[in-house]
Amino acid sequence: MTTFTELPSRSSQNVILAYDSISAALWASENLTDLLRKKHGDPAVNLSSWNFGVLSNPAWSDLATADTLNADIIVLSTTSKIMQVLPPAVEHWLGKCLSRQHNGTRLSVVAFFRCGDNLDGVDSPRLQKVKQLVQKAGGFFFAPAITEEIPCAV
């Protein structure tokens, strides 16, 4: 398990955010910004956002995958009370993103998952699936649920 401070350090971060709702996107972007400030001071952040729903469309999924070619970090965020696993289209998209390695760099994936007001725990099926995909691809994985580096609600 990687802690956020162990992720590769850059003065500028290209971030792809995939989310299930606007509240999940806002929660993740605010917390990611706070974590990056703690680590890097005030890095430049180039953010692209993709809703989970559009990732089920092959054309949009391909565009979102191409968007990750220059990404340093992929952020996944959900606040769903009913979604115990990630949608298959999101898992497939993440797998495609992780399968590409450019210039020998390892992609970092940050999972901001909560169910209502509670962060997903270590035994969360969706958290474990993402961790497995990232580790299999040799990437860096970070989840605040495990390290308790962020508050649950913003």
Coordinates of N, CA, C and O in Angstrom, one line a residue:
M1 N 0.8 -1.2 0.0 CA 0.0 0.0 0.0 C 0.9 1.2 0.0 O 1.8 1.3 0.8
T2 N 0.6 2.1 -0.9 CA 1.3 3.4 -1.0 C 0.6 4.5 -0.2 O -0.6 4.5 -0.2
T3 N 1.4 5.3 0.5 CA 0.8 6.4 1.1 C 0.9 7.6 0.2 O 1.8 7.6 -0.8
F4 N 0.1 8.6 0.3 CA 0.1 9.7 -0.6 C 1.5 10.4 -0.7 O 1.9 10.8 -1.8
T5 N 2.2 10.5 0.4 CA 3.5 11.1 0.3 C 4.5 10.3 -0.4 O 5.6 10.8 -0.8
E6 N 4.2 9.0 -0.7 CA 5.2 8.2 -1.5 C 4.9 8.3 -3.0 O 5.7 7.8 -3.8
L7 N 3.8 8.9 -3.4 CA 3.5 9.0 -4.8 C 4.6 9.9 -5.5 O 5.2 10.7 -4.8
P8 N 4.9 9.6 -6.7 CA 5.9 10.5 -7.4 C 5.6 11.9 -7.3 O 4.5 12.4 -7.4
S9 N 6.7 12.7 -7.1 CA 6.5 14.1 -6.9 C 6.8 14.9 -8.2 O 7.8 14.6 -8.9
R10 N 5.9 15.8 -8.5 CA 6.1 16.7 -9.7 C 5.6 18.1 -9.4 O 4.7 18.2 -8.5
S11 N 6.1 19.1 -10.0 CA 5.7 20.4 -9.8 C 4.4 20.7 -10.5 O 3.6 21.6 -10.1
S12 N 4.0 19.9 -11.5 CA 2.7 20.0 -12.2 C 2.1 18.6 -12.2 O 2.8 17.6 -12.5
Q13 N 0.8 18.5 -12.0 CA 0.1 17.2 -12.0 C -1.0 17.2 -13.0 O -1.8 18.1 -13.0
N14 N -0.9 16.2 -13.9 CA -2.0 16.0 -14.8 C -2.9 15.0 -14.2 O -2.5 13.8 -13.9
V15 N -4.2 15.3 -13.9 CA -5.1 14.5 -13.1 C -6.3 14.2 -13.9 O -6.9 15.1 -14.5
I16 N -6.7 12.9 -14.0 CA -8.0 12.5 -14.6 C -8.9 12.1 -13.4 O -8.5 11.2 -12.6
L17 N -10.1 12.7 -13.3 CA -11.0 12.4 -12.3 C -12.2 11.7 -12.9 O -12.9 12.2 -13.8
A18 N -12.5 10.4 -12.5 CA -13.7 9.7 -12.9 C -14.6 9.6 -11.6 O -14.1 9.2 -10.6
Y19 N -15.9 10.0 -11.8 CA -16.7 10.1 -10.6 C -18.1 9.6 -10.9 O -18.5 9.6 -12.1
D20 N -18.9 9.3 -9.9 CA -20.3 8.9 -10.1 C -21.3 10.0 -9.9 O -22.4 9.9 -10.3
S21 N -20.9 11.1 -9.2 CA -21.9 12.2 -9.0 C -21.1 13.5 -8.8 O -19.9 13.5 -8.5
I22 N -21.8 14.6 -9.0 CA -21.2 15.9 -8.8 C -20.6 16.0 -7.4 O -19.5 16.5 -7.2
S23 N -21.3 15.5 -6.4 CA -20.8 15.6 -5.0 C -19.6 14.8 -4.8 O -18.6 15.2 -4.1
A24 N -19.5 13.6 -5.5 CA -18.3 12.8 -5.4 C -17.1 13.5 -6.1 O -16.0 13.5 -5.6
A25 N -17.4 14.2 -7.2 CA -16.3 14.9 -7.9 C -15.8 16.1 -7.1 O -14.6 16.3 -7.0
L26 N -16.7 16.8 -6.5 CA -16.3 18.0 -5.6 C -15.5 17.5 -4.4 O -14.5 18.1 -4.0
W27 N -16.0 16.4 -3.8 CA -15.3 15.9 -2.6 C -13.9 15.4 -2.9 O -13.0 15.7 -2.2
A28 N -13.8 14.7 -4.0 CA -12.5 14.2 -4.4 C -11.5 15.3 -4.8 O -10.4 15.4 -4.4
S29 N -12.0 16.3 -5.6 CA -11.1 17.4 -6.1 C -10.7 18.3 -4.9 O -9.5 18.7 -4.9
E30 N -11.5 18.5 -4.0 CA -11.1 19.3 -2.8 C -10.1 18.6 -2.0 O -9.1 19.2 -1.5
N31 N -10.3 17.3 -1.7 CA -9.4 16.5 -0.9 C -8.1 16.3 -1.7 O -7.0 16.3 -1.0
L32 N -8.1 16.0 -3.0 CA -6.9 15.9 -3.7 C -6.1 17.1 -3.7 O -4.9 17.1 -3.5
T33 N -6.7 18.3 -3.9 CA -6.0 19.6 -3.8 C -5.3 19.7 -2.4 O -4.2 20.1 -2.4
D34 N -6.0 19.4 -1.4 CA -5.4 19.5 0.0 C -4.2 18.6 0.1 O -3.2 19.0 0.6
L35 N -4.3 17.3 -0.4 CA -3.2 16.4 -0.3 C -2.0 16.9 -1.1 O -0.9 16.8 -0.7
L36 N -2.3 17.4 -2.3 CA -1.2 17.9 -3.2 C -0.5 19.1 -2.5 O 0.7 19.2 -2.6
R37 N -1.3 20.0 -1.9 CA -0.7 21.1 -1.3 C 0.2 20.7 -0.1 O 1.3 21.2 0.1
K38 N -0.2 19.7 0.6 CA 0.6 19.2 1.7 C 1.9 18.6 1.2 O 2.9 18.7 1.9
K39 N 1.9 18.0 0.1 CA 3.0 17.3 -0.5 C 3.9 18.2 -1.3 O 5.1 18.2 -1.2
H40 N 3.3 19.0 -2.1 CA 4.1 19.8 -3.1 C 4.0 21.3 -2.9 O 4.5 22.1 -3.7
G41 N 3.4 21.8 -1.9 CA 3.2 23.3 -1.8 C 1.9 23.6 -2.5 O 0.8 23.4 -2.1
D42 N 2.1 24.2 -3.7 CA 0.9 24.6 -4.5 C 1.2 24.3 -6.0 O 1.5 25.1 -6.8
P43 N 1.2 23.0 -6.3 CA 1.5 22.6 -7.7 C 0.4 23.0 -8.7 O -0.7 23.2 -8.3
A44 N 0.8 23.1 -9.9 CA -0.2 23.4 -11.0 C -0.9 22.0 -11.2 O -0.3 21.0 -11.3
V45 N -2.2 22.1 -11.3 CA -3.0 20.9 -11.5 C -3.9 21.1 -12.7 O -4.6 22.0 -12.9
N46 N -3.7 20.2 -13.7 CA -4.5 20.1 -14.9 C -5.5 19.0 -14.8 O -5.1 17.9 -14.7
L47 N -6.7 19.4 -14.6 CA -7.8 18.4 -14.3 C -8.7 18.1 -15.4 O -9.2 19.1 -16.0
S48 N -8.9 16.9 -15.8 CA -10.0 16.5 -16.7 C -10.9 15.6 -16.0 O -10.5 14.7 -15.2
S49 N -12.2 15.7 -16.2 CA -13.2 14.9 -15.4 C -14.1 14.1 -16.4 O -14.5 14.6 -17.5
W50 N -14.4 12.9 -15.9 CA -15.3 12.0 -16.7 C -16.2 11.3 -15.7 O -15.9 10.8 -14.7
N51 N -17.5 11.4 -16.0 CA -18.6 10.8 -15.2 C -18.6 9.3 -15.6 O -18.4 8.9 -16.7
F52 N -18.8 8.5 -14.5 CA -18.9 7.0 -14.7 C -19.9 6.7 -15.8 O -19.6 5.7 -16.6
G53 N -21.0 7.4 -16.0 CA -22.0 7.0 -17.0 C -21.5 7.1 -18.4 O -21.8 6.3 -19.2
V54 N -20.6 8.1 -18.7 CA -20.2 8.2 -20.1 C -19.1 7.1 -20.4 O -18.9 6.8 -21.6
L55 N -18.5 6.5 -19.4 CA -17.5 5.5 -19.6 C -18.1 4.2 -20.2 O -17.3 3.4 -20.7
S56 N -19.4 4.1 -20.1 CA -20.0 2.9 -20.7 C -20.2 3.0 -22.2 O -20.5 2.0 -22.8
N57 N -20.1 4.2 -22.7 CA -20.2 4.4 -24.2 C -18.8 4.2 -24.7 O -17.8 4.9 -24.4
P58 N -18.6 3.3 -25.7 CA -17.2 3.0 -26.2 C -16.5 4.2 -26.8 O -15.3 4.3 -26.5
A59 N -17.2 5.1 -27.5 CA -16.5 6.2 -28.0 C -16.0 7.2 -26.9 O -14.9 7.7 -27.0
W60 N -16.9 7.4 -26.0 CA -16.5 8.3 -24.9 C -15.4 7.6 -24.0 O -14.4 8.3 -23.5
S61 N -15.5 6.3 -23.8 CA -14.5 5.6 -23.0 C -13.1 5.7 -23.7 O -12.1 5.9 -23.1
D62 N -13.1 5.6 -25.1 CA -11.9 5.7 -25.8 C -11.3 7.1 -25.6 O -10.0 7.3 -25.5
L63 N -12.1 8.1 -25.7 CA -11.6 9.5 -25.5 C -11.1 9.7 -24.0 O -10.0 10.3 -23.9
A64 N -11.8 9.1 -23.1 CA -11.3 9.2 -21.7 C -10.0 8.5 -21.5 O -9.1 8.9 -20.8
T65 N -9.8 7.3 -22.2 CA -8.6 6.6 -22.1 C -7.4 7.4 -22.7 O -6.3 7.4 -22.2
A66 N -7.7 8.0 -23.9 CA -6.7 8.8 -24.6 C -6.3 10.0 -23.7 O -5.1 10.4 -23.7
D67 N -7.2 10.5 -22.9 CA -7.0 11.6 -22.0 C -6.0 11.2 -20.9 O -5.3 12.1 -20.4
T68 N -5.8 9.9 -20.6 CA -4.9 9.5 -19.6 C -3.5 9.3 -20.1 O -2.6 9.1 -19.3
L69 N -3.2 9.5 -21.4 CA -1.9 9.3 -21.9 C -0.8 10.2 -21.2 O 0.3 9.8 -21.1
N70 N -1.2 11.3 -20.8 CA -0.3 12.3 -20.2 C -0.6 12.4 -18.7 O -0.1 13.3 -18.0
A71 N -1.5 11.6 -18.2 CA -1.9 11.7 -16.8 C -0.8 11.2 -15.8 O -0.1 10.3 -16.1
D72 N -0.7 11.9 -14.7 CA 0.2 11.5 -13.6 C -0.7 10.7 -12.6 O -0.2 9.8 -11.9
I73 N -1.9 11.1 -12.4 CA -2.8 10.5 -11.4 C -4.2 10.3 -12.0 O -4.7 11.2 -12.7
I74 N -4.8 9.1 -11.7 CA -6.2 8.9 -12.0 C -6.9 8.9 -10.6 O -6.4 8.1 -9.7
V75 N -7.9 9.6 -10.5 CA -8.7 9.7 -9.3 C -10.1 9.1 -9.6 O -10.7 9.4 -10.6
L76 N -10.5 8.1 -8.8 CA -11.8 7.5 -8.8 C -12.6 8.0 -7.6 O -12.0 7.9 -6.5
S77 N -13.8 8.4 -7.8 CA -14.5 8.9 -6.6 C -16.0 8.5 -6.7 O -16.6 8.7 -7.8
T78 N -16.5 7.9 -5.6 CA -17.9 7.6 -5.5 C -18.4 7.9 -4.1 O -17.6 7.7 -3.1
T79 N -19.6 8.3 -4.0 CA -20.2 8.5 -2.7 C -21.5 7.7 -2.6 O -22.4 8.0 -1.8
S80 N -21.7 6.8 -3.5 CA -22.9 6.0 -3.6 C -23.2 5.1 -2.4 O -22.3 4.4 -1.9
K81 N -24.4 5.2 -1.9 CA -24.8 4.3 -0.8 C -25.2 2.9 -1.3 O -25.3 2.0 -0.5
I82 N -25.4 2.8 -2.6 CA -25.9 1.5 -3.1 C -24.9 0.8 -4.0 O -25.0 -0.4 -4.2
M83 N -23.9 1.4 -4.4 CA -22.9 0.8 -5.3 C -21.8 0.1 -4.5 O -20.9 0.8 -4.1
Q84 N -21.9 -1.2 -4.4 CA -20.9 -1.9 -3.6 C -19.7 -2.3 -4.5 O -18.6 -2.6 -3.9
V85 N -19.9 -2.3 -5.8 CA -18.8 -2.6 -6.7 C -18.8 -1.4 -7.8 O -19.8 -0.8 -8.0
L86 N -17.7 -1.2 -8.4 CA -17.7 -0.3 -9.5 C -18.4 -0.8 -10.7 O -18.4 -2.0 -10.9
P87 N -19.0 0.0 -11.5 CA -19.6 -0.4 -12.7 C -18.6 -1.2 -13.6 O -17.5 -0.7 -13.7
P88 N -19.0 -2.2 -14.3 CA -18.1 -2.9 -15.1 C -17.4 -2.0 -16.2 O -16.2 -2.2 -16.4
A89 N -18.1 -1.1 -16.7 CA -17.5 -0.2 -17.7 C -16.4 0.6 -17.1 O -15.4 0.9 -17.7
V90 N -16.5 1.0 -15.8 CA -15.4 1.8 -15.1 C -14.2 0.9 -14.9 O -13.1 1.3 -15.1
E91 N -14.5 -0.3 -14.4 CA -13.4 -1.3 -14.2 C -12.6 -1.5 -15.6 O -11.4 -1.6 -15.6
H92 N -13.4 -1.7 -16.6 CA -12.8 -2.0 -17.9 C -12.0 -0.8 -18.4 O -10.8 -0.9 -18.9
W93 N -12.5 0.4 -18.2 CA -11.8 1.7 -18.6 C -10.5 1.8 -17.8 O -9.4 2.1 -18.3
L94 N -10.6 1.5 -16.5 CA -9.4 1.6 -15.6 C -8.3 0.6 -16.1 O -7.2 0.9 -16.2
G95 N -8.8 -0.6 -16.4 CA -7.9 -1.6 -16.9 C -7.1 -1.2 -18.2 O -5.9 -1.4 -18.3
K96 N -7.9 -0.5 -19.1 CA -7.3 0.0 -20.3 C -6.3 1.1 -20.0 O -5.2 1.1 -20.6
C97 N -6.6 1.9 -19.1 CA -5.7 3.0 -18.7 C -4.4 2.5 -18.1 O -3.3 3.0 -18.4
L98 N -4.6 1.5 -17.2 CA -3.4 0.9 -16.5 C -2.5 0.1 -17.5 O -1.3 0.0 -17.2
S99 N -3.1 -0.4 -18.5 CA -2.3 -1.3 -19.4 C -1.3 -0.5 -20.3 O -0.4 -1.1 -20.8
R100 N -1.6 0.8 -20.4 CA -0.6 1.6 -21.1 C 0.4 2.2 -20.1 O 0.1 2.7 -19.1
Q101 N 1.6 2.0 -20.4 CA 2.7 2.6 -19.7 C 3.5 3.5 -20.7 O 3.9 3.0 -21.7
H102 N 3.7 4.7 -20.3 CA 4.4 5.6 -21.3 C 5.7 6.1 -20.6 O 5.8 6.4 -19.4
N103 N 6.8 6.1 -21.4 CA 8.1 6.6 -21.0 C 8.5 5.9 -19.7 O 9.2 6.5 -18.9
G104 N 8.1 4.7 -19.4 CA 8.6 3.9 -18.3 C 8.0 4.5 -17.0 O 8.5 4.1 -15.9
T105 N 7.0 5.3 -17.0 CA 6.4 5.9 -15.8 C 5.3 5.0 -15.3 O 4.6 4.3 -16.1
R106 N 5.1 5.0 -14.0 CA 4.0 4.2 -13.4 C 2.9 5.2 -13.0 O 3.1 6.2 -12.5
L107 N 1.7 4.8 -13.4 CA 0.5 5.6 -13.1 C 0.1 5.5 -11.7 O 0.2 4.4 -11.1
S108 N -0.3 6.6 -11.1 CA -0.8 6.6 -9.7 C -2.3 6.6 -9.8 O -2.9 7.4 -10.5
V109 N -3.0 5.8 -8.9 CA -4.4 5.8 -8.8 C -4.8 6.1 -7.4 O -4.3 5.5 -6.5
V110 N -5.7 7.1 -7.2 CA -6.2 7.5 -5.9 C -7.7 7.1 -5.9 O -8.4 7.5 -6.8
A111 N -8.1 6.4 -4.9 CA -9.6 6.0 -4.8 C -10.2 6.8 -3.6 O -9.8 6.5 -2.4
F112 N -11.1 7.7 -3.9 CA -11.9 8.3 -2.8 C -13.3 7.7 -2.9 O -14.1 8.0 -3.7
F113 N -13.5 6.7 -2.0 CA -14.7 5.9 -2.0 C -15.4 6.1 -0.6 O -14.7 5.9 0.4
R114 N -16.6 6.5 -0.6 CA -17.4 6.5 0.6 C -18.8 6.1 0.4 O -19.3 6.2 -0.8
C115 N -19.4 5.6 1.4 CA -20.8 5.2 1.3 C -21.6 6.1 2.3 O -21.5 5.9 3.5
G116 N -22.3 7.0 1.8 CA -22.9 8.0 2.7 C -21.8 8.8 3.4 O -21.0 9.5 2.8
D117 N -21.8 8.8 4.7 CA -20.8 9.5 5.5 C -19.6 8.7 5.9 O -18.7 9.2 6.6
N118 N -19.6 7.4 5.5 CA -18.5 6.5 5.9 C -17.5 6.2 4.8 O -18.0 5.8 3.7
L119 N -16.2 6.4 5.0 CA -15.2 6.0 4.0 C -15.3 4.5 3.9 O -15.5 3.8 4.9
D120 N -15.0 4.0 2.7 CA -14.9 2.5 2.5 C -13.8 2.0 3.3 O -12.7 2.6 3.4
G121 N -14.0 0.9 3.9 CA -13.0 0.2 4.7 C -12.1 -0.6 3.9 O -12.3 -0.8 2.7
V122 N -11.1 -1.2 4.5 CA -10.1 -2.1 3.9 C -10.8 -3.2 3.1 O -10.3 -3.7 2.1
D123 N -11.8 -3.7 3.7 CA -12.5 -4.9 3.1 C -13.5 -4.6 2.0 O -14.2 -5.4 1.5
S124 N -13.6 -3.3 1.6 CA -14.6 -2.9 0.6 C -14.3 -3.6 -0.7 O -13.2 -3.5 -1.2
P125 N -15.3 -4.3 -1.3 CA -15.0 -5.0 -2.6 C -14.6 -4.1 -3.7 O -13.7 -4.4 -4.5
R126 N -15.2 -2.9 -3.8 CA -14.8 -2.0 -4.9 C -13.4 -1.4 -4.7 O -12.6 -1.3 -5.6
L127 N -13.0 -1.2 -3.4 CA -11.6 -0.7 -3.1 C -10.6 -1.8 -3.4 O -9.6 -1.6 -4.0
Q128 N -10.9 -3.0 -3.0 CA -10.0 -4.2 -3.2 C -9.8 -4.4 -4.7 O -8.7 -4.8 -5.1
K129 N -10.9 -4.3 -5.5 CA -10.8 -4.5 -6.9 C -9.9 -3.5 -7.6 O -9.0 -3.9 -8.4
V130 N -10.0 -2.3 -7.2 CA -9.2 -1.2 -7.8 C -7.7 -1.5 -7.4 O -6.8 -1.4 -8.2
K131 N -7.5 -1.8 -6.1 CA -6.2 -2.0 -5.6 C -5.5 -3.2 -6.4 O -4.4 -3.1 -6.8
Q132 N -6.3 -4.2 -6.6 CA -5.8 -5.4 -7.4 C -5.4 -5.0 -8.8 O -4.4 -5.4 -9.3
L133 N -6.3 -4.3 -9.5 CA -6.0 -3.8 -10.9 C -4.7 -3.0 -10.9 O -3.9 -3.2 -11.8
V134 N -4.6 -2.1 -10.0 CA -3.4 -1.2 -10.0 C -2.1 -1.9 -9.7 O -1.1 -1.7 -10.3
Q135 N -2.2 -2.8 -8.7 CA -1.0 -3.5 -8.3 C -0.6 -4.5 -9.4 O 0.6 -4.6 -9.7
K136 N -1.5 -5.1 -10.1 CA -1.2 -6.0 -11.2 C -0.5 -5.3 -12.3 O 0.4 -5.8 -12.9
A137 N -0.9 -4.0 -12.5 CA -0.3 -3.2 -13.6 C 1.1 -2.5 -13.1 O 1.7 -1.9 -13.9
G138 N 1.4 -2.7 -11.8 CA 2.6 -2.1 -11.3 C 2.5 -0.6 -11.0 O 3.5 0.1 -10.9
G139 N 1.3 -0.1 -10.9 CA 1.1 1.3 -10.6 C 1.1 1.5 -9.1 O 1.3 0.6 -8.2
F140 N 1.0 2.8 -8.7 CA 0.9 3.2 -7.3 C -0.6 3.3 -7.0 O -1.4 3.8 -7.7
F141 N -0.9 2.9 -5.8 CA -2.3 2.9 -5.3 C -2.4 3.6 -4.0 O -1.6 3.3 -3.1
F142 N -3.4 4.5 -3.8 CA -3.6 5.2 -2.6 C -5.1 5.3 -2.3 O -5.9 5.6 -3.3
A143 N -5.5 5.0 -1.1 CA -6.9 5.2 -0.7 C -7.0 5.7 0.7 O -6.5 5.1 1.6
P144 N -7.5 6.9 0.8 CA -7.6 7.5 2.2 C -8.3 6.7 3.2 O -8.1 6.8 4.4
A145 N -9.2 5.8 2.8 CA -9.9 4.9 3.7 C -8.9 4.0 4.5 O -9.2 3.7 5.6
I146 N -7.8 3.7 3.8 CA -6.9 2.8 4.5 C -5.9 3.6 5.3 O -5.5 3.2 6.4
T147 N -5.5 4.8 4.8 CA -4.4 5.6 5.5 C -5.0 6.6 6.4 O -4.3 7.2 7.2
E148 N -6.3 6.9 6.3 CA -7.0 7.9 7.1 C -6.4 9.3 7.0 O -6.3 10.0 8.0
E149 N -5.9 9.7 5.8 CA -5.3 11.0 5.6 C -6.3 12.1 5.3 O -5.9 13.2 5.2
I150 N -7.6 11.8 5.1 CA -8.5 12.8 4.8 C -9.8 12.7 5.6 O -10.1 11.6 6.0
P151 N -10.6 13.7 5.7 CA -11.9 13.6 6.4 C -12.9 13.0 5.4 O -12.7 13.0 4.2
C152 N -13.9 12.4 6.0 CA -14.9 11.7 5.2 C -15.8 12.8 4.4 O -16.0 12.6 3.2
A153 N -16.2 13.8 5.0 CA -17.0 14.8 4.4 C -16.3 16.1 4.3 O -15.5 16.5 5.1
V154 N -16.6 16.8 3.2 CA -16.0 18.1 3.0 C -17.1 19.2 3.3 O -18.2 19.0 3.0

